[in-house]
mmCIF file of C-alpha atoms in Angstrom:
data_model
loop_
_atom_site.group_PDB
_atom_site.id
_atom_site.type_symbol
_atom_site.label_atom_id
_atom_site.label_comp_id
_atom_site.label_asym_id
_atom_site.label_seq_id
_atom_site.Cartn_x
_atom_site.Cartn_y
_atom_site.Cartn_z
ATOM 1 C CA MET A 871 89.007 10.793 -95.567
ATOM 2 C CA LEU A 872 90.874 11.477 -93.145
ATOM 3 C CA SER A 873 88.053 13.862 -90.936
ATOM 4 C CA LYS A 874 85.396 10.999 -91.565
ATOM 5 C CA ILE A 875 87.483 8.504 -90.472
ATOM 6 C CA SER A 876 87.786 10.724 -87.003
ATOM 7 C CA LEU A 877 84.357 10.794 -86.807
ATOM 8 C CA ALA A 878 84.182 7.449 -86.796
ATOM 9 C CA ILE A 879 86.537 7.405 -84.074
ATOM 10 C CA ASN A 880 85.163 9.793 -81.894
ATOM 11 C CA ALA A 881 81.592 7.547 -82.788
ATOM 12 C CA ILE A 882 83.142 4.371 -81.751
ATOM 13 C CA LEU A 883 85.053 6.325 -77.814
ATOM 14 C CA LEU A 884 82.006 7.787 -77.556
ATOM 15 C CA LEU A 885 79.927 5.052 -77.685
ATOM 16 C CA LEU A 886 83.461 3.061 -75.408
ATOM 17 C CA VAL A 887 82.102 5.951 -72.943
ATOM 18 C CA LEU A 888 78.689 4.717 -72.635
ATOM 19 C CA ASN A 889 78.700 1.493 -72.504
ATOM 20 C CA LEU A 890 80.889 1.848 -69.619
ATOM 21 C CA TYR A 891 79.599 4.186 -67.727
ATOM 22 C CA MET A 892 76.044 2.229 -68.523
ATOM 23 C CA SER A 893 77.817 -0.743 -67.334
ATOM 24 C CA LYS A 894 79.478 0.970 -63.550
ATOM 25 C CA GLU A 895 76.044 2.550 -62.794
ATOM 26 C CA LYS A 896 73.976 -0.971 -63.121
ATOM 27 C CA LYS A 897 77.017 -2.542 -61.497
ATOM 28 C CA ASN A 898 76.671 -0.014 -58.461
ATOM 29 C CA ASN A 899 72.532 -0.932 -58.996
ATOM 30 C CA GLU A 900 73.052 -4.209 -58.495
ATOM 31 C CA GLY A 901 75.430 -3.168 -55.096
ATOM 32 C CA ASN A 902 72.586 -1.146 -53.680
ATOM 33 C CA THR A 903 70.579 -3.669 -54.595
ATOM 34 C CA LYS A 904 72.557 -6.317 -52.194
ATOM 35 C CA SER A 905 72.594 -4.170 -49.428
ATOM 36 C CA ASN A 906 69.004 -2.760 -49.715
ATOM 37 C CA VAL A 907 68.536 -6.748 -49.503
ATOM 38 C CA SER A 908 71.047 -7.329 -46.503
ATOM 39 C CA SER A 909 69.943 -4.510 -44.852
ATOM 40 C CA THR A 910 66.268 -6.144 -44.942
ATOM 41 C CA PHE A 911 67.749 -10.027 -43.598
ATOM 42 C CA SER A 912 69.276 -8.409 -40.433
ATOM 43 C CA ASN A 913 66.455 -5.581 -39.996
ATOM 44 C CA SER A 914 64.033 -8.606 -39.686
ATOM 45 C CA VAL A 915 65.396 -11.770 -38.624
ATOM 46 C CA LYS A 916 65.983 -12.355 -34.999
ATOM 47 C CA ILE A 917 69.094 -14.153 -34.101
ATOM 48 C CA ALA A 918 70.300 -15.242 -29.992
ATOM 49 C CA TYR A 919 73.468 -17.132 -28.914
ATOM 50 C CA ILE A 920 73.978 -19.731 -26.027
ATOM 51 C CA ASN A 921 77.279 -20.508 -24.224
ATOM 52 C CA THR A 922 77.392 -23.192 -23.525
ATOM 53 C CA ASP A 923 80.363 -23.561 -22.278
ATOM 54 C CA THR A 924 78.641 -21.229 -19.480
ATOM 55 C CA LEU A 925 76.328 -23.375 -18.735
ATOM 56 C CA ASP A 926 78.574 -26.843 -18.602
ATOM 57 C CA VAL A 927 80.139 -24.739 -15.346
ATOM 58 C CA ASN A 928 76.986 -22.627 -13.986
ATOM 59 C CA TYR A 929 73.622 -24.744 -14.868
ATOM 60 C CA GLN A 930 72.704 -26.886 -11.434
ATOM 61 C CA TYR A 931 71.094 -29.674 -13.753
ATOM 62 C CA ALA A 932 74.857 -30.739 -15.349
ATOM 63 C CA LEU A 933 76.105 -30.097 -12.183
ATOM 64 C CA ASP A 934 74.080 -32.495 -11.001
ATOM 65 C CA ILE A 935 74.962 -34.810 -14.234
ATOM 66 C CA VAL A 936 78.529 -34.984 -13.530
ATOM 67 C CA ALA A 937 78.213 -35.097 -9.830
ATOM 68 C CA THR A 938 75.754 -38.405 -10.407
ATOM 69 C CA LEU A 939 78.247 -40.245 -13.104
ATOM 70 C CA GLU A 940 81.526 -39.492 -10.410
ATOM 71 C CA LYS A 941 79.196 -41.832 -7.692
ATOM 72 C CA GLU A 942 78.996 -44.038 -10.550
ATOM 73 C CA ALA A 943 81.825 -43.890 -11.588
ATOM 74 C CA ASP A 944 82.766 -44.385 -7.932
ATOM 75 C CA LYS A 945 80.889 -47.279 -7.536
ATOM 76 C CA LYS A 946 81.803 -49.622 -10.300
ATOM 77 C CA GLN A 947 85.252 -48.985 -9.245
ATOM 78 C CA ARG A 948 84.906 -49.825 -5.464
ATOM 79 C CA ARG A 949 82.793 -53.440 -7.634
ATOM 80 C CA LEU A 950 86.280 -54.137 -9.347
ATOM 81 C CA GLU A 951 88.314 -54.040 -6.899
ATOM 82 C CA ARG A 952 86.591 -56.176 -4.484
ATOM 83 C CA LYS A 953 86.480 -58.455 -7.060
ATOM 84 C CA ALA A 954 90.397 -57.857 -7.893
ATOM 85 C CA THR A 955 90.951 -58.247 -3.737
ATOM 86 C CA GLN A 956 89.465 -61.607 -4.004
ATOM 87 C CA ALA A 957 91.270 -62.624 -7.232
ATOM 88 C CA GLN A 958 94.503 -62.102 -5.187
ATOM 89 C CA GLN A 959 92.967 -64.143 -1.852
ATOM 90 C CA GLU A 960 92.710 -66.350 -4.361
ATOM 91 C CA PHE A 961 95.662 -66.817 -6.330
ATOM 92 C CA ASN A 962 97.995 -66.189 -3.004
ATOM 93 C CA ASN A 963 96.546 -69.293 -1.461
ATOM 94 C CA LEU A 964 97.011 -71.498 -4.780
ATOM 95 C CA GLN A 965 100.535 -70.564 -4.702
ATOM 96 C CA GLN A 966 101.144 -70.954 -1.261
ATOM 97 C CA SER A 967 99.104 -75.543 -1.824
ATOM 98 C CA ALA A 968 101.757 -75.268 -4.403
ATOM 99 C CA ARG A 969 104.963 -77.584 -3.445
ATOM 100 C CA SER A 970 101.892 -80.409 -2.230
ATOM 101 C CA MET A 971 100.233 -80.176 -5.764
ATOM 102 C CA THR A 972 100.114 -83.004 -8.002
ATOM 103 C CA PRO A 973 101.262 -81.787 -11.454
ATOM 104 C CA SER A 974 96.588 -81.802 -11.944
ATOM 105 C CA GLN A 975 96.130 -80.464 -9.592
ATOM 106 C CA LEU A 976 99.771 -78.177 -10.153
ATOM 107 C CA GLN A 977 97.470 -77.512 -14.176
ATOM 108 C CA ALA A 978 94.444 -77.053 -12.364
ATOM 109 C CA ALA A 979 95.342 -73.847 -10.810
ATOM 110 C CA GLN A 980 97.624 -72.834 -13.913
ATOM 111 C CA GLU A 981 94.059 -72.852 -15.087
ATOM 112 C CA ARG A 982 91.841 -71.482 -12.329
ATOM 113 C CA ALA A 983 94.368 -68.117 -12.509
ATOM 114 C CA TYR A 984 93.772 -67.780 -15.869
ATOM 115 C CA GLN A 985 90.459 -67.253 -15.428
ATOM 116 C CA MET A 986 90.231 -65.531 -12.540
ATOM 117 C CA GLU A 987 92.732 -62.918 -14.461
ATOM 118 C CA GLN A 988 89.809 -63.292 -17.130
ATOM 119 C CA GLU A 989 87.262 -62.264 -14.723
ATOM 120 C CA ILE A 990 88.226 -59.546 -13.616
ATOM 121 C CA GLN A 991 89.435 -57.769 -17.547
ATOM 122 C CA MET A 992 85.519 -59.032 -18.102
ATOM 123 C CA MET A 993 84.734 -57.374 -15.446
ATOM 124 C CA GLN A 994 86.370 -54.216 -15.904
ATOM 125 C CA ASN A 995 85.274 -54.213 -19.542
ATOM 126 C CA ASP A 996 82.015 -54.500 -19.230
ATOM 127 C CA LEU A 997 81.560 -51.475 -15.964
ATOM 128 C CA ALA A 998 83.156 -49.714 -18.596
ATOM 129 C CA ASN A 999 80.691 -49.991 -21.207
ATOM 130 C CA GLU A 1000 77.780 -49.235 -18.491
ATOM 131 C CA PHE A 1001 79.488 -46.579 -17.886
ATOM 132 C CA ALA A 1002 79.388 -44.552 -20.753
ATOM 133 C CA MET A 1003 75.694 -46.325 -21.248
ATOM 134 C CA ASP A 1004 74.971 -44.551 -18.894
ATOM 135 C CA GLN A 1005 76.745 -41.265 -19.894
ATOM 136 C CA ASN A 1006 75.452 -41.543 -22.834
ATOM 137 C CA LYS A 1007 72.364 -41.324 -21.168
ATOM 138 C CA LEU A 1008 72.722 -38.999 -18.849
ATOM 139 C CA GLN A 1009 74.044 -36.484 -21.727
ATOM 140 C CA ILE A 1010 70.875 -37.280 -24.505
ATOM 141 C CA ALA A 1011 68.990 -36.253 -20.972
ATOM 142 C CA LEU A 1012 70.241 -33.161 -21.163
ATOM 143 C CA VAL A 1013 70.337 -32.172 -24.339
ATOM 144 C CA ASN A 1014 66.765 -33.007 -24.745
ATOM 145 C CA ASN A 1015 66.614 -30.735 -21.985
ATOM 146 C CA LEU A 1016 68.028 -27.771 -23.107
ATOM 147 C CA ASP A 1017 66.118 -27.830 -27.066
ATOM 148 C CA SER A 1018 62.416 -27.997 -24.395
ATOM 149 C CA PHE A 1019 63.365 -25.539 -22.406
ATOM 150 C CA LEU A 1020 64.049 -22.928 -25.492
ATOM 151 C CA ILE A 1021 61.293 -24.016 -28.197
ATOM 152 C CA ARG A 1022 59.332 -23.160 -24.833
ATOM 153 C CA TYR A 1023 61.105 -19.784 -23.940
ATOM 154 C CA ASN A 1024 61.000 -18.855 -27.959
ATOM 155 C CA ASP A 1025 57.358 -19.234 -27.610
ATOM 156 C CA THR A 1026 57.561 -15.918 -26.556
ATOM 157 C CA ALA A 1027 61.401 -14.937 -26.808
ATOM 158 C CA ASN A 1028 60.555 -14.993 -30.192
ATOM 159 C CA TYR A 1029 64.315 -15.935 -32.222
ATOM 160 C CA ASP A 1030 64.133 -16.970 -35.570
ATOM 161 C CA PHE A 1031 68.155 -18.831 -35.072
ATOM 162 C CA ILE A 1032 68.642 -19.779 -30.985
ATOM 163 C CA LEU A 1033 72.496 -20.743 -32.014
ATOM 164 C CA LYS A 1034 75.393 -22.627 -29.197
ATOM 165 C CA LYS A 1035 78.347 -21.288 -29.158
ATOM 166 C CA HIS A 1036 81.192 -23.264 -27.670
ATOM 167 C CA ASN A 1037 85.006 -23.981 -27.688
ATOM 168 C CA GLY A 1038 85.658 -25.302 -30.738
ATOM 169 C CA SER A 1039 82.111 -24.715 -32.869
ATOM 170 C CA GLN A 1040 81.568 -23.010 -36.203
ATOM 171 C CA ILE A 1041 80.696 -18.992 -34.647
ATOM 172 C CA LEU A 1042 84.209 -17.542 -34.439
ATOM 173 C CA VAL A 1043 83.459 -14.607 -33.762
ATOM 174 C CA SER A 1044 80.236 -12.751 -32.536
ATOM 175 C CA ASN A 1045 78.390 -9.871 -31.010
ATOM 176 C CA ASP A 1046 77.690 -9.424 -27.302
ATOM 177 C CA GLN A 1047 74.607 -7.906 -27.581
ATOM 178 C CA PHE A 1048 72.978 -11.399 -29.060
ATOM 179 C CA ASP A 1049 74.002 -13.585 -25.875
ATOM 180 C CA ILE A 1050 71.199 -14.898 -23.734
ATOM 181 C CA THR A 1051 73.254 -16.445 -22.366
ATOM 182 C CA GLU A 1052 72.215 -15.555 -18.382
ATOM 183 C CA GLU A 1053 68.920 -15.131 -18.947
ATOM 184 C CA VAL A 1054 68.311 -18.240 -19.814
ATOM 185 C CA LEU A 1055 71.013 -19.711 -17.049
ATOM 186 C CA LYS A 1056 68.644 -17.883 -14.601
ATOM 187 C CA LEU A 1057 65.744 -19.213 -16.480
ATOM 188 C CA LEU A 1058 66.959 -22.441 -17.015
ATOM 189 C CA ASN A 1059 68.441 -22.666 -12.375
ATOM 190 C CA GLU A 1060 64.979 -22.058 -11.929
ATOM 191 C CA GLU A 1061 62.339 -24.542 -13.111
ATOM 192 C CA TYR A 1062 65.194 -27.254 -12.451
ATOM 193 C CA LEU A 1063 65.960 -25.904 -8.614
ATOM 194 C CA GLY A 1064 62.129 -25.517 -8.274
ATOM 195 C CA LYS A 1065 60.983 -29.010 -9.584
ATOM 196 C CA ASN A 1066 63.634 -30.314 -6.933
ATOM 197 C CA SER A 1067 62.530 -29.103 -4.488
ATOM 198 C CA THR A 1068 59.032 -30.750 -4.779
ATOM 199 C CA GLY A 1069 61.012 -34.107 -4.848
ATOM 200 C CA ASP A 1070 61.736 -34.815 -9.230
ATOM 201 C CA SER A 1071 65.056 -37.021 -9.074
ATOM 202 C CA LEU A 1072 67.283 -36.505 -11.806
ATOM 203 C CA GLN A 1073 66.410 -37.663 -15.150
#
């Protein structure tokens, strides 16, 4: 009886061992399959990235956009300052005449002073909105310019993915061998400066 029980236990243990072995082999095979798929994927997919922070400080088109925005900001600031100077002069004249004004004239002068203050505030808001629109327009032009160039560039480069890396981007770690920033920057500047030399204006 004991021998029969012992044989049964041994048979059960053997089955357990076989099951464990089969399970381990299956996992190894699945791991190898995943490894092969990963290897095949990495060998067949071409990926590159561009550091757009580098483009911002070295791409002449981007630098020209910044210069254009600075000029526009300066022009708007001078317009606002002229308006403020005119308003201040008018306000000073009203103050000097205040003693000789009738109550109704004084009230009208106070309303005029308030109106001038409102005009300056409205002008400041309008100029700020104009500048924001100019800035947005030029930024869109810059992005479109880069995207258009990369489409043409990739006609021969044949990358599957070209990523944009910058400070705060989702790319945390990168391999320098996939960095095509310098090559793209060189070609961008050559193209832009070539067009600029023929008299093309900043878009």
